[in-house]
Coordinates of C-alpha atoms in Angstrom, one line a residue:
M1 CA 123.3 -45.8 -52.4
A2 CA 121.1 -47.3 -49.7
I3 CA 117.3 -47.2 -50.0
S4 CA 115.8 -45.3 -47.1
G5 CA 112.8 -46.9 -45.3
G6 CA 113.7 -50.5 -46.2
P7 CA 112.7 -53.6 -44.2
Q8 CA 114.7 -52.6 -41.2
R9 CA 112.2 -49.7 -40.5
F10 CA 109.3 -52.0 -40.0
S11 CA 108.2 -52.4 -36.4
G12 CA 107.4 -55.8 -34.9
Q13 CA 103.7 -54.8 -35.0
R14 CA 103.8 -54.0 -38.7
M15 CA 105.6 -57.3 -39.4
L16 CA 103.0 -59.2 -37.4
L17 CA 100.2 -57.5 -39.5
I18 CA 101.9 -58.3 -42.8
L19 CA 102.5 -62.0 -41.7
L20 CA 98.9 -62.1 -40.5
G21 CA 97.6 -60.9 -43.9
I22 CA 99.7 -63.4 -45.8
V23 CA 98.6 -66.3 -43.5
C24 CA 94.9 -65.4 -44.0
L25 CA 95.3 -65.2 -47.8
G26 CA 97.0 -68.6 -47.6
L27 CA 94.2 -70.1 -45.7
V28 CA 91.6 -68.9 -48.2
A29 CA 93.8 -70.2 -51.0
G30 CA 94.0 -73.5 -49.2
A31 CA 90.2 -73.6 -48.9
L32 CA 89.9 -73.0 -52.7
Y33 CA 92.3 -75.8 -53.3
F34 CA 90.2 -78.2 -51.2
Q35 CA 87.1 -76.9 -53.0
E36 CA 88.3 -77.1 -56.6
V37 CA 90.8 -80.0 -56.5
M38 CA 89.5 -82.2 -53.7
G39 CA 85.8 -81.5 -54.4
Q40 CA 84.9 -80.3 -50.9
A41 CA 81.9 -78.0 -51.4
P42 CA 81.7 -75.0 -49.0
C43 CA 78.7 -74.5 -46.8
P44 CA 77.3 -71.1 -45.7
L45 CA 79.3 -71.1 -42.5
C46 CA 82.5 -71.9 -44.6
I47 CA 81.7 -68.9 -46.8
V48 CA 81.3 -66.6 -43.7
Q49 CA 84.7 -67.9 -42.5
R50 CA 86.3 -67.0 -45.8
Y51 CA 84.9 -63.5 -45.6
L52 CA 86.3 -63.2 -42.1
F53 CA 89.8 -64.4 -43.1
L54 CA 89.8 -62.0 -46.0
L55 CA 88.6 -59.2 -43.7
I56 CA 91.4 -59.9 -41.3
A57 CA 93.9 -59.8 -44.2
L58 CA 92.5 -56.5 -45.5
V59 CA 92.6 -54.9 -42.0
A60 CA 96.1 -56.3 -41.5
F61 CA 97.5 -55.0 -44.8
V62 CA 95.8 -51.6 -44.4
G63 CA 97.1 -51.3 -40.9
A64 CA 100.6 -52.3 -41.9
S65 CA 100.7 -49.7 -44.6
F66 CA 100.8 -47.0 -41.9
S67 CA 103.9 -46.4 -39.9
S68 CA 101.9 -45.0 -37.0
A69 CA 102.1 -47.4 -34.0
R70 CA 98.6 -46.3 -32.9
V71 CA 97.2 -47.3 -36.3
N72 CA 99.1 -50.6 -36.2
R73 CA 97.7 -51.3 -32.7
G74 CA 94.2 -50.3 -33.9
A75 CA 94.4 -52.7 -36.9
A76 CA 95.7 -55.5 -34.7
F77 CA 92.9 -55.0 -32.2
M78 CA 90.3 -55.0 -35.1
A79 CA 91.9 -58.2 -36.4
L80 CA 91.6 -59.7 -32.9
L81 CA 87.9 -58.9 -32.8
I82 CA 87.3 -60.4 -36.2
A83 CA 89.3 -63.5 -35.3
L84 CA 87.1 -63.9 -32.2
V85 CA 84.0 -63.7 -34.4
G86 CA 85.7 -66.3 -36.6
V87 CA 86.2 -68.5 -33.5
G88 CA 82.5 -68.4 -32.8
V89 CA 81.5 -69.2 -36.4
A90 CA 84.0 -72.0 -36.7
A91 CA 83.0 -73.4 -33.3
R92 CA 79.4 -73.4 -34.5
L93 CA 80.4 -75.3 -37.7
V94 CA 82.3 -77.9 -35.6
Y95 CA 79.2 -78.3 -33.4
V96 CA 76.9 -78.7 -36.4
Q97 CA 79.2 -81.3 -37.9
G98 CA 79.2 -83.2 -34.6
H99 CA 75.5 -83.0 -34.3
P100 CA 73.9 -83.4 -37.7
A101 CA 70.4 -82.7 -36.4
A102 CA 71.5 -79.1 -35.7
G103 CA 72.6 -78.6 -39.3
C104 CA 72.2 -75.2 -41.0
G105 CA 71.3 -76.8 -44.4
I106 CA 69.8 -74.5 -47.0
D107 CA 68.4 -71.7 -44.9
V108 CA 68.3 -68.0 -44.6
M109 CA 72.1 -67.9 -44.1
Q110 CA 72.7 -69.5 -47.5
L111 CA 70.3 -67.1 -49.2
W112 CA 72.1 -64.2 -47.5
T113 CA 75.6 -65.4 -48.3
D114 CA 74.7 -66.1 -51.9
A115 CA 72.9 -62.7 -52.3
I116 CA 76.0 -60.7 -51.4
P117 CA 77.4 -59.1 -54.6
L118 CA 80.8 -60.7 -54.1
A119 CA 79.1 -64.1 -54.4
Q120 CA 77.7 -63.0 -57.8
W121 CA 81.0 -61.6 -59.0
M122 CA 83.2 -64.5 -57.7
P123 CA 80.9 -67.5 -57.2
T124 CA 83.8 -69.9 -57.0
L125 CA 85.1 -68.1 -53.9
F126 CA 81.9 -66.9 -52.2
Q127 CA 79.0 -69.1 -53.2
A128 CA 77.8 -71.8 -50.8
T129 CA 77.3 -75.1 -52.6
G130 CA 77.5 -77.5 -49.7
M131 CA 75.7 -78.4 -46.5
C132 CA 77.1 -77.6 -43.1
G133 CA 76.6 -81.1 -41.9
D134 CA 78.8 -82.6 -44.7
V135 CA 82.0 -84.0 -43.2
Y136 CA 84.9 -84.7 -45.5
D137 CA 88.0 -86.9 -44.9
P138 CA 90.2 -85.6 -42.1
I139 CA 93.5 -83.9 -42.8
L140 CA 96.1 -84.9 -40.2
G141 CA 93.3 -86.1 -38.0
L142 CA 91.1 -83.0 -38.1
G143 CA 88.3 -82.0 -40.4
M144 CA 88.3 -78.7 -42.3
A145 CA 86.0 -77.1 -39.7
Q146 CA 88.3 -78.0 -36.9
W147 CA 91.3 -76.7 -38.8
S148 CA 89.5 -73.4 -39.4
L149 CA 88.7 -73.2 -35.7
T150 CA 92.3 -73.9 -34.9
A151 CA 93.4 -71.2 -37.3
F152 CA 91.1 -68.6 -35.8
V153 CA 92.2 -69.4 -32.3
A154 CA 95.9 -69.3 -33.3
I155 CA 95.3 -65.9 -35.1
A156 CA 93.5 -64.5 -32.0
V157 CA 96.2 -65.7 -29.6
A158 CA 99.1 -64.5 -31.8
V159 CA 97.5 -61.0 -32.3
A160 CA 96.6 -60.8 -28.6
I161 CA 100.2 -61.6 -27.6
G162 CA 101.5 -59.1 -30.2
C163 CA 99.2 -56.4 -28.8
W164 CA 100.3 -57.2 -25.3
K165 CA 104.0 -57.1 -26.2
A166 CA 103.5 -53.8 -28.1
R167 CA 101.7 -52.3 -25.1
R168 CA 104.4 -53.4 -22.7
R169 CA 107.3 -51.9 -24.5
P170 CA 108.9 -49.1 -22.6
R171 CA 108.0 -45.7 -24.2
R172 CA 110.8 -43.3 -24.9
S173 CA 110.7 -40.1 -22.9
M174 CA 110.9 -36.9 -24.9
F175 CA 113.5 -35.7 -22.4
R176 CA 115.9 -38.5 -23.0

């Protein structure tokens, strides 16, 4: 007996959302690896980026849990907006690391990120312990901030293309 509603019933938009959520969780897991194993302390801007990656994952998984194409498109659009905010935050961090005098250091942002209840409940994941101007050894030629910027840009581009393709699909006529 075949199970109804299996993987063949997922639309391309839903698969994109599921993949997007998995990728974002993987990026946060990678950041935790570099923090705990490689000793790279996260700065306040890094923590904000973690929140954004997790928010994208949450929006993507919630959106994918609905079979409505309209909900899927709405979730993808929200993920796109969050990714664009992430591009701005990551670009700021790249700028700060390139111009140490512009560093964010211990400032209001760190007080704010550390005061969020999630930082109290899960300090390993959400508490800023580093400085934004700290630059660690590059990975394949790019620093962590540049990789994060690349990830947010890739997410934004992939979601924008997915939204565009979903919008351009011919709609079925009810008279067909």
